[in-house]
Amino acid sequence: MGEPLLEIRNLESFYGPIMAIRGVSLTVEPGQIVTVLGANGAGKSTLLRTISGLMDPEKGEIHFAGRPIHGQEPHKVVEAGIVHVPEGREVFPLLTVDENLTLGAYTRRDRTEIARDREKVFDYFPILAERRHQEAGTLSGGQQQMLAIGRGLMLRPRIMLLDEPSLGLSPLLVQEIFAILRRLNADEGVTMVLVEQNARVALDLAHAGYVMEIGRVVMNGSADRLKNSEDIQAFYLGQQ
Ligand code: ATP
């Protein structure tokens, strides 16, 4: 195997005195979808926030494409090719779909290419094309999630960090969005770290996974191995 795209070693992150990440190591190969599973409060969102530079780790290292990025400002991390699609979508509600997408490309100056990428987002999410002049705040939850992903794509990421894209959506919409994520990975080669509480859909999409409990990785392996694990079935797949 070649060089990992993202490599995290012994990461520790705190909120004041609270240790939210307790020595996490994780590897993502280029082209992979890696899911991070775990219950509420396990530290999944904090892990993404630390990768994207919104939080400084207390200890440990994060390497992206062979270079250290831990402790860097969020804009530097974005420029390196890492895009974070946060939990709760956070689209700009008073701006139109078009304006949200254009703002997504804020680090870029190549207008023709930006316009082309916007059309590409519309190919993946046709409903956004229909609503391109509509204010984002008037979209449904699923459409806002699509817009948040589309806005992230406008930065031409090498890796996307997706925080619970299934949150609050109907099973049908979740299937629709995950099918698009699968296509983005297969056709555009976008590598992904997918944080999810919905283990079933996440393991169906991902190549590999990590399970977190109270700030630690308690299990990891290929998606198939995790799906067949008795513990995962009992704690994460059973009740869904
Ligand atoms: P969720 O799915 O609910 O977001 P999670 O696995 O992403 O869960 P985190 O949000 O990363 O978990 O939270 C990890 C730990 O850090 C939890 O104990 C949580 O209470 C704590 N925590 C999260 N955000 C803050 C904050 N802003 N200030 C203090 N503690 C926080």
Tab-separated table of C-alpha atoms and ligand atoms in Angstrom:
chain	number	residue	atom	x	y	z
A	1	MET	CA	0.000	0.000	0.000
A	2	GLY	CA	1.181	3.544	-0.749
A	3	GLU	CA	1.303	6.539	1.521
A	4	PRO	CA	-1.884	7.193	3.526
A	5	LEU	CA	-3.728	10.391	2.631
A	6	LEU	CA	-4.570	11.090	6.268
A	7	GLU	CA	-2.719	9.703	9.235
A	8	ILE	CA	-3.561	10.522	12.837
A	9	ARG	CA	-1.341	9.358	15.680
A	10	ASN	CA	-2.104	9.379	19.402
A	11	LEU	CA	-4.326	12.438	19.221
A	12	GLU	CA	-5.559	14.124	22.400
A	13	SER	CA	-8.021	17.048	22.464
A	14	PHE	CA	-9.563	18.897	25.400
A	15	TYR	CA	-12.431	21.267	26.090
A	16	GLY	CA	-10.895	23.062	29.048
A	17	PRO	CA	-10.354	20.267	31.587
A	18	ILE	CA	-12.510	17.755	29.648
A	19	MET	CA	-10.479	15.244	27.658
A	20	ALA	CA	-12.683	14.527	24.642
A	21	ILE	CA	-10.134	12.666	22.479
A	22	ARG	CA	-7.965	10.235	24.403
A	23	GLY	CA	-5.167	8.986	22.181
A	24	VAL	CA	-6.835	8.300	18.830
A	25	SER	CA	-4.906	6.875	15.872
A	26	LEU	CA	-6.563	6.515	12.473
A	27	THR	CA	-5.438	6.015	8.883
A	28	VAL	CA	-7.245	6.866	5.648
A	29	GLU	CA	-5.886	5.633	2.323
A	30	PRO	CA	-6.460	7.697	-0.831
A	31	GLY	CA	-9.864	6.907	-2.347
A	32	GLN	CA	-11.218	5.296	0.810
A	33	ILE	CA	-14.416	6.026	2.685
A	34	VAL	CA	-13.664	5.557	6.372
A	35	THR	CA	-16.516	5.777	8.842
A	36	VAL	CA	-16.210	6.741	12.495
A	37	LEU	CA	-19.011	5.235	14.553
A	38	GLY	CA	-19.989	5.685	18.161
A	39	ALA	CA	-22.691	6.842	20.530
A	40	ASN	CA	-23.525	10.423	21.430
A	41	GLY	CA	-20.585	12.119	23.096
A	42	ALA	CA	-17.999	9.524	22.025
A	43	GLY	CA	-15.823	12.288	20.547
A	44	LYS	CA	-16.550	11.895	16.839
A	45	SER	CA	-17.317	15.550	16.131
A	46	THR	CA	-14.350	16.641	18.220
A	47	LEU	CA	-12.108	14.404	16.132
A	48	LEU	CA	-13.304	16.116	12.925
A	49	ARG	CA	-12.946	19.561	14.518
A	50	THR	CA	-9.378	18.759	15.488
A	51	ILE	CA	-8.517	17.536	11.979
A	52	SER	CA	-9.945	20.674	10.380
A	53	GLY	CA	-8.049	23.000	12.720
A	54	LEU	CA	-11.067	24.312	14.642
A	55	MET	CA	-9.445	22.859	17.761
A	56	ASP	CA	-5.772	22.513	18.623
A	57	PRO	CA	-4.772	19.059	19.811
A	58	GLU	CA	-2.987	18.869	23.126
A	59	LYS	CA	-0.884	15.952	21.909
A	60	GLY	CA	-0.404	13.768	18.867
A	61	GLU	CA	0.058	14.295	15.164
A	62	ILE	CA	-2.085	14.698	12.060
A	63	HIS	CA	-0.404	14.190	8.693
A	64	PHE	CA	-2.126	14.935	5.423
A	65	ALA	CA	-0.503	13.817	2.171
A	66	GLY	CA	2.723	13.337	4.110
A	67	ARG	CA	2.755	16.788	5.768
A	68	PRO	CA	1.986	17.689	9.370
A	69	ILE	CA	-1.176	19.808	9.693
A	70	HIS	CA	-1.885	19.614	13.444
A	71	GLY	CA	-2.178	23.009	15.055
A	72	GLN	CA	-2.620	24.805	11.721
A	73	GLU	CA	-5.263	27.481	11.178
A	74	PRO	CA	-8.518	26.176	9.616
A	75	HIS	CA	-7.974	28.147	6.373
A	76	LYS	CA	-4.576	26.489	5.903
A	77	VAL	CA	-6.190	23.088	6.380
A	78	VAL	CA	-8.826	23.969	3.768
A	79	GLU	CA	-6.122	25.116	1.368
A	80	ALA	CA	-4.387	21.763	1.835
A	81	GLY	CA	-7.567	20.098	0.489
A	82	ILE	CA	-9.551	19.132	3.591
A	83	VAL	CA	-13.198	20.184	3.669
A	84	HIS	CA	-15.394	19.832	6.756
A	85	VAL	CA	-19.172	19.510	6.294
A	86	PRO	CA	-20.311	20.110	9.875
A	87	GLU	CA	-23.187	18.548	11.748
A	88	GLY	CA	-26.340	20.638	11.374
A	89	ARG	CA	-25.451	21.666	7.806
A	90	GLU	CA	-24.896	25.352	8.568
A	91	VAL	CA	-25.857	26.716	5.171
A	92	PHE	CA	-26.368	30.482	4.897
A	93	PRO	CA	-30.180	30.648	5.240
A	94	LEU	CA	-30.747	34.087	3.687
A	95	LEU	CA	-28.545	33.451	0.660
A	96	THR	CA	-29.763	31.554	-2.381
A	97	VAL	CA	-28.589	28.068	-3.302
A	98	ASP	CA	-26.425	29.619	-6.038
A	99	GLU	CA	-24.890	32.114	-3.629
A	100	ASN	CA	-24.157	29.398	-1.073
A	101	LEU	CA	-22.322	27.386	-3.727
A	102	THR	CA	-20.365	30.382	-4.987
A	103	LEU	CA	-19.327	31.222	-1.420
A	104	GLY	CA	-18.218	27.612	-1.049
A	105	ALA	CA	-15.514	28.329	-3.615
A	106	TYR	CA	-14.172	31.238	-1.557
A	107	THR	CA	-10.532	30.230	-1.819
A	108	ARG	CA	-10.670	30.043	-5.625
A	109	ARG	CA	-10.352	32.708	-8.308
A	110	ASP	CA	-10.916	30.640	-11.465
A	111	ARG	CA	-14.408	31.864	-12.360
A	112	THR	CA	-15.000	29.655	-15.382
A	113	GLU	CA	-13.989	26.574	-13.458
A	114	ILE	CA	-16.116	27.637	-10.490
A	115	ALA	CA	-19.155	27.943	-12.796
A	116	ARG	CA	-18.367	24.506	-14.231
A	117	ASP	CA	-18.100	22.970	-10.775
A	118	ARG	CA	-21.422	24.538	-9.790
A	119	GLU	CA	-23.062	22.809	-12.760
A	120	LYS	CA	-21.397	19.568	-11.712
A	121	VAL	CA	-22.904	19.910	-8.233
A	122	PHE	CA	-26.269	20.412	-9.949
A	123	ASP	CA	-25.700	17.186	-11.939
A	124	TYR	CA	-25.248	15.304	-8.689
A	125	PHE	CA	-28.089	17.113	-6.910
A	126	PRO	CA	-30.712	18.030	-9.556
A	127	ILE	CA	-33.124	19.319	-6.904
A	128	LEU	CA	-30.613	22.057	-6.083
A	129	ALA	CA	-30.622	23.168	-9.730
A	130	GLU	CA	-34.394	23.486	-9.607
A	131	ARG	CA	-34.104	25.615	-6.481
A	132	ARG	CA	-30.964	27.534	-7.356
A	133	HIS	CA	-32.591	30.944	-6.864
A	134	GLN	CA	-34.357	29.975	-3.662
A	135	GLU	CA	-33.105	31.069	-0.224
A	136	ALA	CA	-31.326	28.159	1.448
A	137	GLY	CA	-33.346	28.606	4.652
A	138	THR	CA	-36.506	27.634	2.782
A	139	LEU	CA	-35.107	24.249	1.666
A	140	SER	CA	-36.069	21.005	3.413
A	141	GLY	CA	-33.571	19.379	5.784
A	142	GLY	CA	-32.479	16.887	3.139
A	143	GLN	CA	-32.001	19.598	0.540
A	144	GLN	CA	-29.959	21.663	3.014
A	145	GLN	CA	-27.769	18.624	3.621
A	146	MET	CA	-27.281	18.259	-0.132
A	147	LEU	CA	-26.376	21.948	-0.332
A	148	ALA	CA	-23.870	21.603	2.504
A	149	ILE	CA	-22.189	18.712	0.672
A	150	GLY	CA	-22.363	20.593	-2.647
A	151	ARG	CA	-20.830	23.667	-1.060
A	152	GLY	CA	-17.982	21.516	0.250
A	153	LEU	CA	-17.413	20.083	-3.226
A	154	MET	CA	-16.921	23.606	-4.586
A	155	LEU	CA	-13.484	23.580	-2.924
A	156	ARG	CA	-12.473	20.508	-4.935
A	157	PRO	CA	-11.507	18.683	-1.743
A	158	ARG	CA	-9.035	15.830	-1.649
A	159	ILE	CA	-10.839	14.646	1.448
A	160	MET	CA	-14.273	15.458	2.875
A	161	LEU	CA	-15.042	15.225	6.575
A	162	LEU	CA	-18.781	14.574	6.855
A	163	ASP	CA	-20.402	14.951	10.279
A	164	GLU	CA	-23.632	12.933	10.507
A	165	PRO	CA	-25.115	13.654	7.086
A	166	SER	CA	-28.031	11.320	7.928
A	167	LEU	CA	-29.099	13.298	11.011
A	168	GLY	CA	-32.830	14.030	11.084
A	169	LEU	CA	-33.500	12.714	7.578
A	170	SER	CA	-36.011	10.076	6.487
A	171	PRO	CA	-34.589	6.629	5.598
A	172	LEU	CA	-35.410	7.261	1.936
A	173	LEU	CA	-33.510	10.548	1.864
A	174	VAL	CA	-30.592	8.965	3.679
A	175	GLN	CA	-30.433	6.285	0.970
A	176	GLU	CA	-30.537	8.982	-1.702
A	177	ILE	CA	-27.749	11.063	-0.166
A	178	PHE	CA	-25.560	8.041	0.555
A	179	ALA	CA	-25.955	6.827	-3.034
A	180	ILE	CA	-24.642	10.213	-4.174
A	181	LEU	CA	-21.715	10.003	-1.735
A	182	ARG	CA	-20.905	6.586	-3.210
A	183	ARG	CA	-20.886	8.078	-6.729
A	184	LEU	CA	-18.732	11.012	-5.654
A	185	ASN	CA	-16.229	8.590	-4.226
A	186	ALA	CA	-16.269	6.214	-7.200
A	187	ASP	CA	-16.445	8.773	-10.023
A	188	GLU	CA	-14.636	11.812	-8.620
A	189	GLY	CA	-12.250	9.970	-6.319
A	190	VAL	CA	-13.237	12.026	-3.260
A	191	THR	CA	-11.832	10.414	-0.129
A	192	MET	CA	-14.165	10.674	2.873
A	193	VAL	CA	-14.221	10.464	6.640
A	194	LEU	CA	-17.833	9.832	7.570
A	195	VAL	CA	-18.962	10.329	11.162
A	196	GLU	CA	-22.227	8.523	11.771
A	197	GLN	CA	-24.516	7.212	14.482
A	198	ASN	CA	-26.394	5.271	11.826
A	199	ALA	CA	-23.962	2.340	11.691
A	200	ARG	CA	-25.940	0.324	9.191
A	201	VAL	CA	-25.923	2.830	6.327
A	202	ALA	CA	-22.398	3.962	7.185
A	203	LEU	CA	-20.938	0.433	7.035
A	204	ASP	CA	-22.783	-0.249	3.779
A	205	LEU	CA	-21.064	2.761	2.223
A	206	ALA	CA	-17.629	2.700	3.853
A	207	HIS	CA	-14.587	0.592	3.079
A	208	ALA	CA	-13.326	0.666	6.650
A	209	GLY	CA	-14.459	1.857	10.030
A	210	TYR	CA	-13.468	2.874	13.530
A	211	VAL	CA	-15.663	2.623	16.608
A	212	MET	CA	-15.181	5.253	19.324
A	213	GLU	CA	-16.244	5.120	22.954
A	214	ILE	CA	-15.514	7.909	25.431
A	215	GLY	CA	-12.750	9.443	23.345
A	216	ARG	CA	-11.009	6.207	22.399
A	217	VAL	CA	-10.985	3.837	19.438
A	218	VAL	CA	-12.271	0.510	20.738
A	219	MET	CA	-12.416	-1.351	17.444
A	220	ASN	CA	-11.418	-0.870	13.822
A	221	GLY	CA	-11.200	-2.847	10.613
A	222	SER	CA	-12.749	-3.335	7.208
A	223	ALA	CA	-16.459	-2.514	6.916
A	224	ASP	CA	-17.194	-6.206	6.345
A	225	ARG	CA	-15.298	-7.236	9.442
A	226	LEU	CA	-17.155	-4.673	11.548
A	227	LYS	CA	-20.532	-5.681	10.103
A	228	ASN	CA	-19.857	-9.287	11.089
A	229	SER	CA	-18.621	-8.479	14.580
A	230	GLU	CA	-20.957	-9.660	17.334
A	231	ASP	CA	-20.322	-6.559	19.435
A	232	ILE	CA	-21.157	-4.236	16.561
A	233	GLN	CA	-24.278	-6.212	15.771
A	234	ALA	CA	-25.409	-6.143	19.390
A	235	PHE	CA	-24.633	-2.485	20.150
A	236	TYR	CA	-24.876	-0.668	16.832
A	237	LEU	CA	-26.819	-2.723	14.298
A	238	GLY	CA	-29.327	-4.601	16.417
A	239	GLN	CA	-31.758	-1.871	17.295
A	240	GLN	CA	-31.918	-0.143	13.909
B	1	ATP	P1	-22.504	13.795	18.964
B	1	ATP	O1	-22.939	12.801	17.991
B	1	ATP	O2	-23.484	14.076	20.044
B	1	ATP	O3	-21.953	15.053	18.352
B	1	ATP	P2	-19.805	13.003	19.348
B	1	ATP	O4	-19.359	11.595	19.344
B	1	ATP	O5	-19.566	13.788	18.128
B	1	ATP	O6	-21.316	13.090	19.749
B	1	ATP	P3	-18.464	15.128	20.694
B	1	ATP	O7	-19.484	16.145	20.317
B	1	ATP	O8	-17.171	15.135	19.993
B	1	ATP	O9	-19.087	13.672	20.591
B	1	ATP	O10	-18.237	15.230	22.272
B	1	ATP	C1	-17.188	14.537	22.963
B	1	ATP	C2	-17.149	14.957	24.422
B	1	ATP	O11	-16.814	16.333	24.526
B	1	ATP	C3	-18.486	14.827	25.135
B	1	ATP	O12	-18.234	14.425	26.466
B	1	ATP	C4	-19.062	16.217	25.124
B	1	ATP	O13	-19.893	16.441	26.235
B	1	ATP	C5	-17.815	17.072	25.202
B	1	ATP	N1	-18.005	18.352	24.481
B	1	ATP	C6	-18.398	18.505	23.205
B	1	ATP	N2	-18.435	19.809	22.851
B	1	ATP	C7	-18.076	20.491	23.950
B	1	ATP	C8	-17.914	21.869	24.260
B	1	ATP	N3	-18.128	22.815	23.333
B	1	ATP	N4	-17.527	22.205	25.510
B	1	ATP	C9	-17.287	21.251	26.441
B	1	ATP	N5	-17.408	19.931	26.225
B	1	ATP	C10	-17.801	19.549	25.013
